[in-house]
Coordinates of C-alpha atoms in Angstrom, one line a residue:
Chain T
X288 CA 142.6 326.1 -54.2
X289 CA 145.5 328.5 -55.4
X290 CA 147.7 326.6 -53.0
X291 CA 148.0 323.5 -55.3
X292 CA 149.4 325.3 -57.6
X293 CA 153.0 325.2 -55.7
X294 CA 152.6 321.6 -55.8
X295 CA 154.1 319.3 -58.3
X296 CA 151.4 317.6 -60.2
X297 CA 152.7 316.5 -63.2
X298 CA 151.9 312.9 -63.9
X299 CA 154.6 310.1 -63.3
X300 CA 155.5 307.3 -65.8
X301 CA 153.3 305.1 -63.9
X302 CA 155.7 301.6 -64.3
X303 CA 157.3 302.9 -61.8
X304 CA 154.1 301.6 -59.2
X305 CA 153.8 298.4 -61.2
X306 CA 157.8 297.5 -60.3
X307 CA 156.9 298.2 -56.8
X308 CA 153.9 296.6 -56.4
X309 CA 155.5 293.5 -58.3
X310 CA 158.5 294.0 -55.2
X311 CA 155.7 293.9 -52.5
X312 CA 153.7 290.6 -54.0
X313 CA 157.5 289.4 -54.0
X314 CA 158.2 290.3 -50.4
X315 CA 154.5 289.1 -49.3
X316 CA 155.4 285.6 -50.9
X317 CA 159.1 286.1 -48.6
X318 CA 157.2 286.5 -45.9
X319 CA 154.4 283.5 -46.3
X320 CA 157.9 281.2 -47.2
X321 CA 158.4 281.1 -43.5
X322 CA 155.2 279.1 -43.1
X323 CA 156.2 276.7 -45.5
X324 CA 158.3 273.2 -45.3
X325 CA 161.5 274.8 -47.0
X326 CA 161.6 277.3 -44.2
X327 CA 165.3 275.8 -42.8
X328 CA 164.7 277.8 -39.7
X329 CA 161.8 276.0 -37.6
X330 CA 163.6 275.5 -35.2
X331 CA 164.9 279.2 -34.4
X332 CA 161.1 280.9 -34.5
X333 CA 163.6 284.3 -33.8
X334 CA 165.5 283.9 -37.0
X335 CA 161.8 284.1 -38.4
X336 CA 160.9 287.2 -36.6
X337 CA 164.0 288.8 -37.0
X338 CA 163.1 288.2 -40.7
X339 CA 159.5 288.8 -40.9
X340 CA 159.8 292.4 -39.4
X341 CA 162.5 293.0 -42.5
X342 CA 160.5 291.9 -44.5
X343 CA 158.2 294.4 -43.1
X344 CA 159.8 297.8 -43.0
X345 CA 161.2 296.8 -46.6
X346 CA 157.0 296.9 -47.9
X347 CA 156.1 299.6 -45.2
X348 CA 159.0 301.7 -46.6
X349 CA 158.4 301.2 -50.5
X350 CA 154.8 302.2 -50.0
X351 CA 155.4 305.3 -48.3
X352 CA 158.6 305.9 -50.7
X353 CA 156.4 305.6 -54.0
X354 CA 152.9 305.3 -53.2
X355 CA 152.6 307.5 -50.7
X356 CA 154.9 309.8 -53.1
X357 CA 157.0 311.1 -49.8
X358 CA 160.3 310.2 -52.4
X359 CA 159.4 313.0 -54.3
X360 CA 158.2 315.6 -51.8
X361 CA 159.9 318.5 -50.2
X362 CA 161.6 318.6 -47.2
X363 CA 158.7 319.0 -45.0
X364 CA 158.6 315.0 -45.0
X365 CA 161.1 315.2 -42.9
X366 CA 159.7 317.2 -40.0
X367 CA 157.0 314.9 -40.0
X368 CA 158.6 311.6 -40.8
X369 CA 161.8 312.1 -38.3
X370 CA 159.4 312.3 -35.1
X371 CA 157.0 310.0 -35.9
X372 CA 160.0 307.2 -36.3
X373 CA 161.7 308.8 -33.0
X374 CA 158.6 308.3 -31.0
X375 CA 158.1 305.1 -32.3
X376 CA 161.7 303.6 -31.3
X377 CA 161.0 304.9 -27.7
X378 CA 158.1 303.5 -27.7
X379 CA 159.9 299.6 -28.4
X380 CA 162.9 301.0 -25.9
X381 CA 160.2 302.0 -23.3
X382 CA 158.2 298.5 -23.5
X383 CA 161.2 296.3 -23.7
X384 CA 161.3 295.7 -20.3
X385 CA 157.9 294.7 -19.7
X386 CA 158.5 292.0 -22.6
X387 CA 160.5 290.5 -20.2
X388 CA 158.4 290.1 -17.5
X389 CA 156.9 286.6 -17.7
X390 CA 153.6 286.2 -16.1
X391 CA 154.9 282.3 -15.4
X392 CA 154.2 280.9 -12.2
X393 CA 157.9 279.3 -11.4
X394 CA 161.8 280.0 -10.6
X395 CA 162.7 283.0 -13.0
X396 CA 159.0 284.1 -13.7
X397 CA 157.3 286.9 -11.5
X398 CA 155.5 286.7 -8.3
X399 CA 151.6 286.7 -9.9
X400 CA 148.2 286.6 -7.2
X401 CA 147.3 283.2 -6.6
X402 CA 144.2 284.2 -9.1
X403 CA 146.8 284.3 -12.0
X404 CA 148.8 281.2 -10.6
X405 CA 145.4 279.1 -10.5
X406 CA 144.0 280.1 -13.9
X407 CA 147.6 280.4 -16.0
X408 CA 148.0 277.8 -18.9
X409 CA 150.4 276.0 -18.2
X410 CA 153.2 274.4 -21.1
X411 CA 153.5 270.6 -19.9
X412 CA 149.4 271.2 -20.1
X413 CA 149.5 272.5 -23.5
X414 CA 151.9 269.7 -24.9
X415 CA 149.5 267.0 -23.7
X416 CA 146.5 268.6 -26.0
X417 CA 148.5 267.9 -28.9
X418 CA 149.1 264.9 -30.0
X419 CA 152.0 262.7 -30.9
X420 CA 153.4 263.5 -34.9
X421 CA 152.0 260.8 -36.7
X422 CA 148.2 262.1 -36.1
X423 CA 149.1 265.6 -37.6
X424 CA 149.7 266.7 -40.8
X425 CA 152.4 268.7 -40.2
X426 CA 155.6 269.0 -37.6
X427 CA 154.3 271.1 -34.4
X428 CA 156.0 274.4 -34.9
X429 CA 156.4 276.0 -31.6
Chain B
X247 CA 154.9 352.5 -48.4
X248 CA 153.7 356.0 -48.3
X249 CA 156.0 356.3 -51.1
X250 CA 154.4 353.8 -53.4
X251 CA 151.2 354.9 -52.6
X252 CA 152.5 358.6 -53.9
X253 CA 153.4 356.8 -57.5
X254 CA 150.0 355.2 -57.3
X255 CA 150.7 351.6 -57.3
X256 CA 149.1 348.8 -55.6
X257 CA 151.2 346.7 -53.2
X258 CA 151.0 343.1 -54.6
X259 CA 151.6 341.3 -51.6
X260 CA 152.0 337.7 -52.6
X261 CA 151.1 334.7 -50.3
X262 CA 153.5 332.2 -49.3
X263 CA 152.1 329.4 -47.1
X264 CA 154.2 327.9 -44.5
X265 CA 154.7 324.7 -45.9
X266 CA 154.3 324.2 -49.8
X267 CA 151.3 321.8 -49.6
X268 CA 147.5 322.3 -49.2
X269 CA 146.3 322.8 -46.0
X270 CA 144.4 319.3 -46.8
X271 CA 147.0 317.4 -47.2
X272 CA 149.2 318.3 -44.1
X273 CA 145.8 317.9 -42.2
X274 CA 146.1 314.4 -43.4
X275 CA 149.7 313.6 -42.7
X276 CA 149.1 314.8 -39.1
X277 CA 146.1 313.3 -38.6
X278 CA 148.0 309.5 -40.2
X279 CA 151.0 310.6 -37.3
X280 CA 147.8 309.9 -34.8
X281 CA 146.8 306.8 -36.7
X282 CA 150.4 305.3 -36.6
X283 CA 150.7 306.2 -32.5
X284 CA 147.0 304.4 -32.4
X285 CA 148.8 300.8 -33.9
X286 CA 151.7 301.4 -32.6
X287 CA 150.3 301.4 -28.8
X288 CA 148.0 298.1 -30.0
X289 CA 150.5 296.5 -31.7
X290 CA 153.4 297.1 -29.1
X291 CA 151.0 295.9 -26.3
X292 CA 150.2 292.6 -28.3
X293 CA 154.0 291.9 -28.5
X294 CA 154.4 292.3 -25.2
X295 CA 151.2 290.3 -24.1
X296 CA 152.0 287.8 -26.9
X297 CA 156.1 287.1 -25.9
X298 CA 155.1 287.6 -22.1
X299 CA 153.0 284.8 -21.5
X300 CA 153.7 281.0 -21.1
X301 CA 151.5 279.1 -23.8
X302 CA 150.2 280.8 -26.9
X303 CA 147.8 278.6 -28.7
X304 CA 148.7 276.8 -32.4
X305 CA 146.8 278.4 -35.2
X306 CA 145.5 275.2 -36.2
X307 CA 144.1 275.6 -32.6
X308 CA 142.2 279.1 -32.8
X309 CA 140.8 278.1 -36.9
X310 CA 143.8 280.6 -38.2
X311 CA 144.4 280.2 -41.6
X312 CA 147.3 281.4 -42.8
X313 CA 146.8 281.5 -46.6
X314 CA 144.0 283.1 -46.4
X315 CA 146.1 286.3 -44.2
X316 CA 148.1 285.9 -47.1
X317 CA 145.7 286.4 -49.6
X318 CA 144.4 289.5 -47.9
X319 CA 147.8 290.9 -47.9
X320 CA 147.4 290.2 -51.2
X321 CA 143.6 291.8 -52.0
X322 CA 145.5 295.5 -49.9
X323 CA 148.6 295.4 -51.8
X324 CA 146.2 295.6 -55.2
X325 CA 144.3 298.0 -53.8
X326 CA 146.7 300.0 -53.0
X327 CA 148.1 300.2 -56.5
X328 CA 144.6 300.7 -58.0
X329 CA 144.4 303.9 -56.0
X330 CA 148.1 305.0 -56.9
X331 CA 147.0 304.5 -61.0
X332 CA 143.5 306.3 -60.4
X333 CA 145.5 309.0 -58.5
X334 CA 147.6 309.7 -62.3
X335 CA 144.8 309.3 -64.2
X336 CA 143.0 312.0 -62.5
X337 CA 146.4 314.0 -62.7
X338 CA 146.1 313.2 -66.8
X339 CA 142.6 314.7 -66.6
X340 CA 141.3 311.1 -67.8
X341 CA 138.1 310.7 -65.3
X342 CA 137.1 307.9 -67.2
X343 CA 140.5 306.1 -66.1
X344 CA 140.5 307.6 -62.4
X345 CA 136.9 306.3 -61.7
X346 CA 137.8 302.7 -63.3
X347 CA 140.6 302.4 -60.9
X348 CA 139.0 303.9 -57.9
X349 CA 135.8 301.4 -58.7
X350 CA 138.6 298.9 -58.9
X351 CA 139.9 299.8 -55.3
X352 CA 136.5 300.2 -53.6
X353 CA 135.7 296.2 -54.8
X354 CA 139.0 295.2 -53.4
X355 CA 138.7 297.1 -50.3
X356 CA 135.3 295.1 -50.2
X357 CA 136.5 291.9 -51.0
X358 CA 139.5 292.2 -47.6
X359 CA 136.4 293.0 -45.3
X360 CA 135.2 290.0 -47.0
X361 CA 137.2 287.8 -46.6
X362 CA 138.1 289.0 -42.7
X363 CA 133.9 288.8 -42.2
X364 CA 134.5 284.9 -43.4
X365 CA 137.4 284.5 -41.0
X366 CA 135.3 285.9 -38.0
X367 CA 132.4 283.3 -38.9
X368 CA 134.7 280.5 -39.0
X369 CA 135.7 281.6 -35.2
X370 CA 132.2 282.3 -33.6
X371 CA 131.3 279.2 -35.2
X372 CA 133.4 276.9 -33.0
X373 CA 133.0 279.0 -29.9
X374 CA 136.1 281.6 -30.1
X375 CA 134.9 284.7 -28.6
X376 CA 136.8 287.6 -27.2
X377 CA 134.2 288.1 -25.0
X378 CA 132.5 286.0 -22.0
X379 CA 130.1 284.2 -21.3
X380 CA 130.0 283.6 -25.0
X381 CA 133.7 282.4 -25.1
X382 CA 134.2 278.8 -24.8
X383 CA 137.7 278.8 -24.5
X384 CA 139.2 277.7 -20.8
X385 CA 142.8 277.8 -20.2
X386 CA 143.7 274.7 -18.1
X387 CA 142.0 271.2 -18.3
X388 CA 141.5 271.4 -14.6
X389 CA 138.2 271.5 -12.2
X390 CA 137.2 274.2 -13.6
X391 CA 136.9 273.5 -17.3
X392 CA 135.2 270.1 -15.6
X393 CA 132.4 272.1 -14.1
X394 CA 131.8 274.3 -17.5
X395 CA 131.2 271.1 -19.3
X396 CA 129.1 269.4 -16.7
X397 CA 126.7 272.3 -16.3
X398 CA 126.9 272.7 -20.7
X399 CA 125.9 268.9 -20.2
X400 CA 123.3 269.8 -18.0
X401 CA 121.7 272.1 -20.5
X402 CA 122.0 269.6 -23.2
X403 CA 120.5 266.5 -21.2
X404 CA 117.6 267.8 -19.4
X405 CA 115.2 268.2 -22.4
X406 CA 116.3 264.5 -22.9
X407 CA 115.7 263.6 -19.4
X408 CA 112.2 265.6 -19.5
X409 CA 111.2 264.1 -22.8
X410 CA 112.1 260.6 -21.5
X411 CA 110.1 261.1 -18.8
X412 CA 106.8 262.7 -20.8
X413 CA 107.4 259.4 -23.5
X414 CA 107.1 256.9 -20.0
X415 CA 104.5 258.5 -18.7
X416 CA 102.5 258.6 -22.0
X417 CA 103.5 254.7 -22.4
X418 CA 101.7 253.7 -19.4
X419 CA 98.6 255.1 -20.6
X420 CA 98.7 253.2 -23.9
X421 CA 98.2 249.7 -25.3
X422 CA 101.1 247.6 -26.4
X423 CA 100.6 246.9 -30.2
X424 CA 99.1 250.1 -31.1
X425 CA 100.8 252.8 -33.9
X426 CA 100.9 254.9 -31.5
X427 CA 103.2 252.9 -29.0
X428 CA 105.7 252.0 -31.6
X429 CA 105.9 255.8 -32.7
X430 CA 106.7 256.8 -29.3
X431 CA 109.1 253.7 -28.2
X432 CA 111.3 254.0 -31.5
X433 CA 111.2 258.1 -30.0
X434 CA 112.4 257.1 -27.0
X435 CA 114.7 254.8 -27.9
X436 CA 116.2 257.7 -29.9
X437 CA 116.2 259.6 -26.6
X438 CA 117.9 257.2 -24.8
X439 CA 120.5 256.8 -27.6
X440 CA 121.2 260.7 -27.3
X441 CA 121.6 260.0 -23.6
X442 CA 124.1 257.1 -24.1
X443 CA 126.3 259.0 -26.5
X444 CA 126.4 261.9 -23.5
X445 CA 127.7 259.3 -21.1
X446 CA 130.1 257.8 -23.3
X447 CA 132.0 259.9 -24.6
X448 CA 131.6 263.0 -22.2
X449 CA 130.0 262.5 -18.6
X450 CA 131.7 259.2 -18.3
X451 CA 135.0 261.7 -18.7
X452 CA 133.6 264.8 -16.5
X453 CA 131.6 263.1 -14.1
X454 CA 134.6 261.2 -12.4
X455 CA 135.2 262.7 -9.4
X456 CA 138.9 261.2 -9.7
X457 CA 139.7 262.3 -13.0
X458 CA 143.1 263.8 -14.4
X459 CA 143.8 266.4 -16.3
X460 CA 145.4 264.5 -19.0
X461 CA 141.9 263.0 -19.4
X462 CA 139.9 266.2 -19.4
X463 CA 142.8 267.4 -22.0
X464 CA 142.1 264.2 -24.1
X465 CA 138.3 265.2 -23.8
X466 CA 139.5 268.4 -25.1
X467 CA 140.9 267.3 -27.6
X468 CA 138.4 265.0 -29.3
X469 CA 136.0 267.9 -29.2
X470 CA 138.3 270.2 -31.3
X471 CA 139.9 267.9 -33.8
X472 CA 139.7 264.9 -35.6
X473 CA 141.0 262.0 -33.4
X474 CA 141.7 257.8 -33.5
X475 CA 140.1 255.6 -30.9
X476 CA 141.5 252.8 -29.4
X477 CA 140.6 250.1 -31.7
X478 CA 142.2 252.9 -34.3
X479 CA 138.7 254.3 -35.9
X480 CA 138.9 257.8 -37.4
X481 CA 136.4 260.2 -35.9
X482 CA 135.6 263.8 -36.7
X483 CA 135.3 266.0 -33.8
X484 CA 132.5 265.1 -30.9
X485 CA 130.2 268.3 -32.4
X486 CA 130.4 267.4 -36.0
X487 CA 130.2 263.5 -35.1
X488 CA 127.2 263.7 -32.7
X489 CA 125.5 266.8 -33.9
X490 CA 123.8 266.7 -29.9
X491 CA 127.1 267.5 -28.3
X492 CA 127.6 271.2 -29.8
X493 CA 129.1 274.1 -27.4
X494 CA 131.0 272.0 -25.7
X495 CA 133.7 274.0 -24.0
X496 CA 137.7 273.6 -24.7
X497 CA 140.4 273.7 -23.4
X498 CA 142.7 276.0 -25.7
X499 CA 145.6 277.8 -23.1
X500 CA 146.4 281.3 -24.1
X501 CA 143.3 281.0 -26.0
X502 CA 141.1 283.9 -24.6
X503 CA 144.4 286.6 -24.3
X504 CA 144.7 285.2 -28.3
X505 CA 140.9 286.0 -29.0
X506 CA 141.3 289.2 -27.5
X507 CA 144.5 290.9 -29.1
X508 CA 143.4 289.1 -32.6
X509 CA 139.8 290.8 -32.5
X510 CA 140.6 294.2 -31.6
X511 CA 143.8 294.2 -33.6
X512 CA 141.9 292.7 -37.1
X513 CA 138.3 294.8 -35.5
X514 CA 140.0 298.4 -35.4
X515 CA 141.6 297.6 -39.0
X516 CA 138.8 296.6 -40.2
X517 CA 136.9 299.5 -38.8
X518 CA 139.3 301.8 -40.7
X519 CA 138.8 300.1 -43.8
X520 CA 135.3 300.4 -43.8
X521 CA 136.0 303.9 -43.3
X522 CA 138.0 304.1 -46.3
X523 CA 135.3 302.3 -48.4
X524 CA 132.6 305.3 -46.8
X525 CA 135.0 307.8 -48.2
X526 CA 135.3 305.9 -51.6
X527 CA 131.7 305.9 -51.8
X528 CA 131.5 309.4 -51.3
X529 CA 133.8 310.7 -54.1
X530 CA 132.7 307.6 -56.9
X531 CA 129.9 309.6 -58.4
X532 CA 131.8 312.8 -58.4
X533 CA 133.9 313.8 -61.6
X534 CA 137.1 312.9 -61.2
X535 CA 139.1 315.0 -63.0
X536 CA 142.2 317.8 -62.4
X537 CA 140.3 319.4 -59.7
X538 CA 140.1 317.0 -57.9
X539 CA 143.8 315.4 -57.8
X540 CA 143.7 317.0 -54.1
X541 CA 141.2 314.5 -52.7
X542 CA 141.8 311.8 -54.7
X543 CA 145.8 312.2 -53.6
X544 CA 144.2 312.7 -49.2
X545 CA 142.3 309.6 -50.0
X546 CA 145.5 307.2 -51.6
X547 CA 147.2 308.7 -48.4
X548 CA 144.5 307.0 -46.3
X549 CA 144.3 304.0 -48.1
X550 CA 148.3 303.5 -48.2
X551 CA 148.1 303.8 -44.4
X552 CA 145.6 301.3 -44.2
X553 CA 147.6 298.8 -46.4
X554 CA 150.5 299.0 -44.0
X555 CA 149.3 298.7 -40.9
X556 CA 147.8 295.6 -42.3
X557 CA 151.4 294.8 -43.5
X558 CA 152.8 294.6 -39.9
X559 CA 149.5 293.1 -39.0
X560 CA 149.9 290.1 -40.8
X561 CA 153.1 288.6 -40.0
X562 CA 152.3 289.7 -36.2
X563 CA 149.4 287.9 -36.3
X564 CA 149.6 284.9 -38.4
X565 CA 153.1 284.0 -38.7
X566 CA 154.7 284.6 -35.4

């Protein structure tokens, strides 16, 4: 165990991890906001998911920063972090296409076997299992 | 060399590892790189699955609760700070501290799978499978979904059909004024009121060779929610109502490619967790002190990882 030795072990001022963790029940609350009534953007789900997934990285990145300690480590973060984000923004690039392929039965949508065609749900289906506004609690979202 | 050897000293030779970190640790940080490709390929394949299809069901729908994926959040991002101060109070040789705030993450980490064990009962319970033939979920109200409830209506009305029949035969036999007769007609008349309440409000529906799909959605939807007649009574849904009419299949669309994503998403989480909580087991009774920063820093590695992966889990799967 000589090796830990090179290592930096001195303790840290720990209120440093009670200002993050107060940041990530902040950004968790952010997040929840956008199932609430206040939420201005029902209409635009993307807006939401465009601002969900910020929301996201923000809490991924400040636990790896702090907790994870990677803020204060050498540069081998790097050869380990760099790939590892590199792979993963081929791996959005390389399924982006297929995100576009609607399985939907009709002008624009792919050409599925008549299996798929028979069994898909189908939207005007869907709307007709819920009900008009006044017997739910809540607006339909999407 | 030769030379040193000559003046008779030793050659010191000093070792320098490749990268200044224990051998531990880096295993660690490769073996999280494997973790992150793992999620990554699960949750890029429920994007595409999840923006690719035509209907994807409400939550409401599928008995997701929001709150209470918001709470979990909650219970992970704890954790994940009780493991961070245990970490420190191992690295100020205070045990005492290190094993109060590991203790502290192990009951959190317990309280997630929990909480996620409650939120699988709530789904099993009203027929939500990932799997067939326990899945009740069908995707269009079409001849199909028909056919599943007629034969589920099958299975619920013979024994009432048998039993009506044993009661008749037994009624012959007997003579009218006796207990015995009065048991068994107030039985069958029970009977035949289970039968009625089939007819009414579901073979009348399924049985119809001419019926629409709007109807078989409406049937649908009286056995999932709460709904009004038409002389505007309140009902609960046809299982809770008429406690005979349970396992009634439904018609939720994009409900089974839902169930699916959702349980082996939250499943394989879950499964690391539990992993986690094995390894916290492992190291509570030991003495947590200096010595043992190393594994107490490899398992707050492991932990944070789990923590975000739930943290992109959570808006994916309850908020999109």
């Amino acid at each position: 165990m000589t090796e830990h030795d090179t290592q930096h072990h001195e303790p840290h001022d720990t209120r440093v991890y009670w200002y993050v963790f107060f940041a990530l029940f902040v950004l968790t609350g952010a997040s929840f906001f956008t199932y609430s009534d206040y939420w201005p953007f029902h209409d635009t789900p993307a807006v939401g998911w465009a601002f969900m997934m910020a929301v996201s990285v923000t809490k991924a990145t400040l636990v790896m920063l702090f907790f994870m300690h990677l803020k204060y480590e050498a540069n081998w973060k790097y050869v380990l972090t760099i790939p590892a984000s590199v792979m993963a923004v081929f791996l959005i690039v390389a399924l982006v296409p297929d995100v576009m392929w609607r399985y939907d039965p009709g002008p624009g949508g792919s050409t599925p076997s008549l299996e798929r065609v028979r069994h898909a749900p189908r939207p005007q289906e869907a709307q007709w299992l819920h009900p008009p506004a006044p017997h739910e609690g809540r607006p339909a979202h999407h | 060399m030769a030379q040193a050897e000559a003046h008779g000293h030793h050659i010191h030779l000093q070792y320098q590892p490749a990268l200044p970190l224990p051998n531990g640790k880096l295993f660690l940080w490769l073996f999280l790189s494997t973790e992150i490709m793992f999620f990554a390929a699960l949750i890029g394949v429920y994007v595409v699955l999840r923006f690719g299809t035509p209907v994807w069901p409400r939550p409401h729908d599928v008995h997701l609760s929001e709150p209470i994926g918001a709470f979990n959040t909650f219970v992970l991002i704890c954790s994940s700070l009780c493991i961070v101060l245990s970490l420190e109070g191992a690295k100020r040789d205070n045990p005492a501290a290190a094993k109060f705030w590991l203790l502290l993450t192990f009951a959190l980490g317990a309280v997630f799978l929990g909480v996620k064990a409650y939120e699988y009962q709530a789904k099993f319970s009203h027929g939500i499978y990932p799997w067939q033939p326990h899945s009740l979920i069908y995707e269009r109200p079409d001849v199909y979904y028909a056919s599943a409830v007629r034969k589920r209506m099958v299975e619920i009305t013979t024994p009432l059909v048998q039993r009506r029949g044993q009661i008749e035969e037994q009624l012959k036999k007997l003579e009218p004024g006796s207990a015995q007769r009065t048991q068994l007609e107030a039985e069958l008349q029970q009977v035949m009121q289970q039968l009625a309440i089939c007819e009414q409000h579901v073979l009348s529906v399924v049985n119809d060779t001419d019926v629409k799909p709007e109807q078989l959605a409406q049937l649908s939807y009286r056995i999932m929610h709460p709904w009004t007649d038409q002389q505007g009574k309140q009902h609960p849904p046809l299982g809770e109502e008429f406690p005979i009419l349970h396992g009634l299949p439904m018609v939720i669309p994009g409900g089974n490619l839902w169930a699916s994503t959702y349980f082996t998403l939250t499943g394989f989480h879950a499964a690391h967790v539990l992993v986690g909580l094995i390894a916290f087991a492992f190291f509570l009774p030991k003495r947590l002190g200096l010595d043992r920063t190393v594994h107490l820093e490899a398992l707050g590695l492991y932990w944070h990882f789990v923590d975000i992966v739930w943290i992109f889990l959570f808006p994916l799967l309850y908020l999109f």
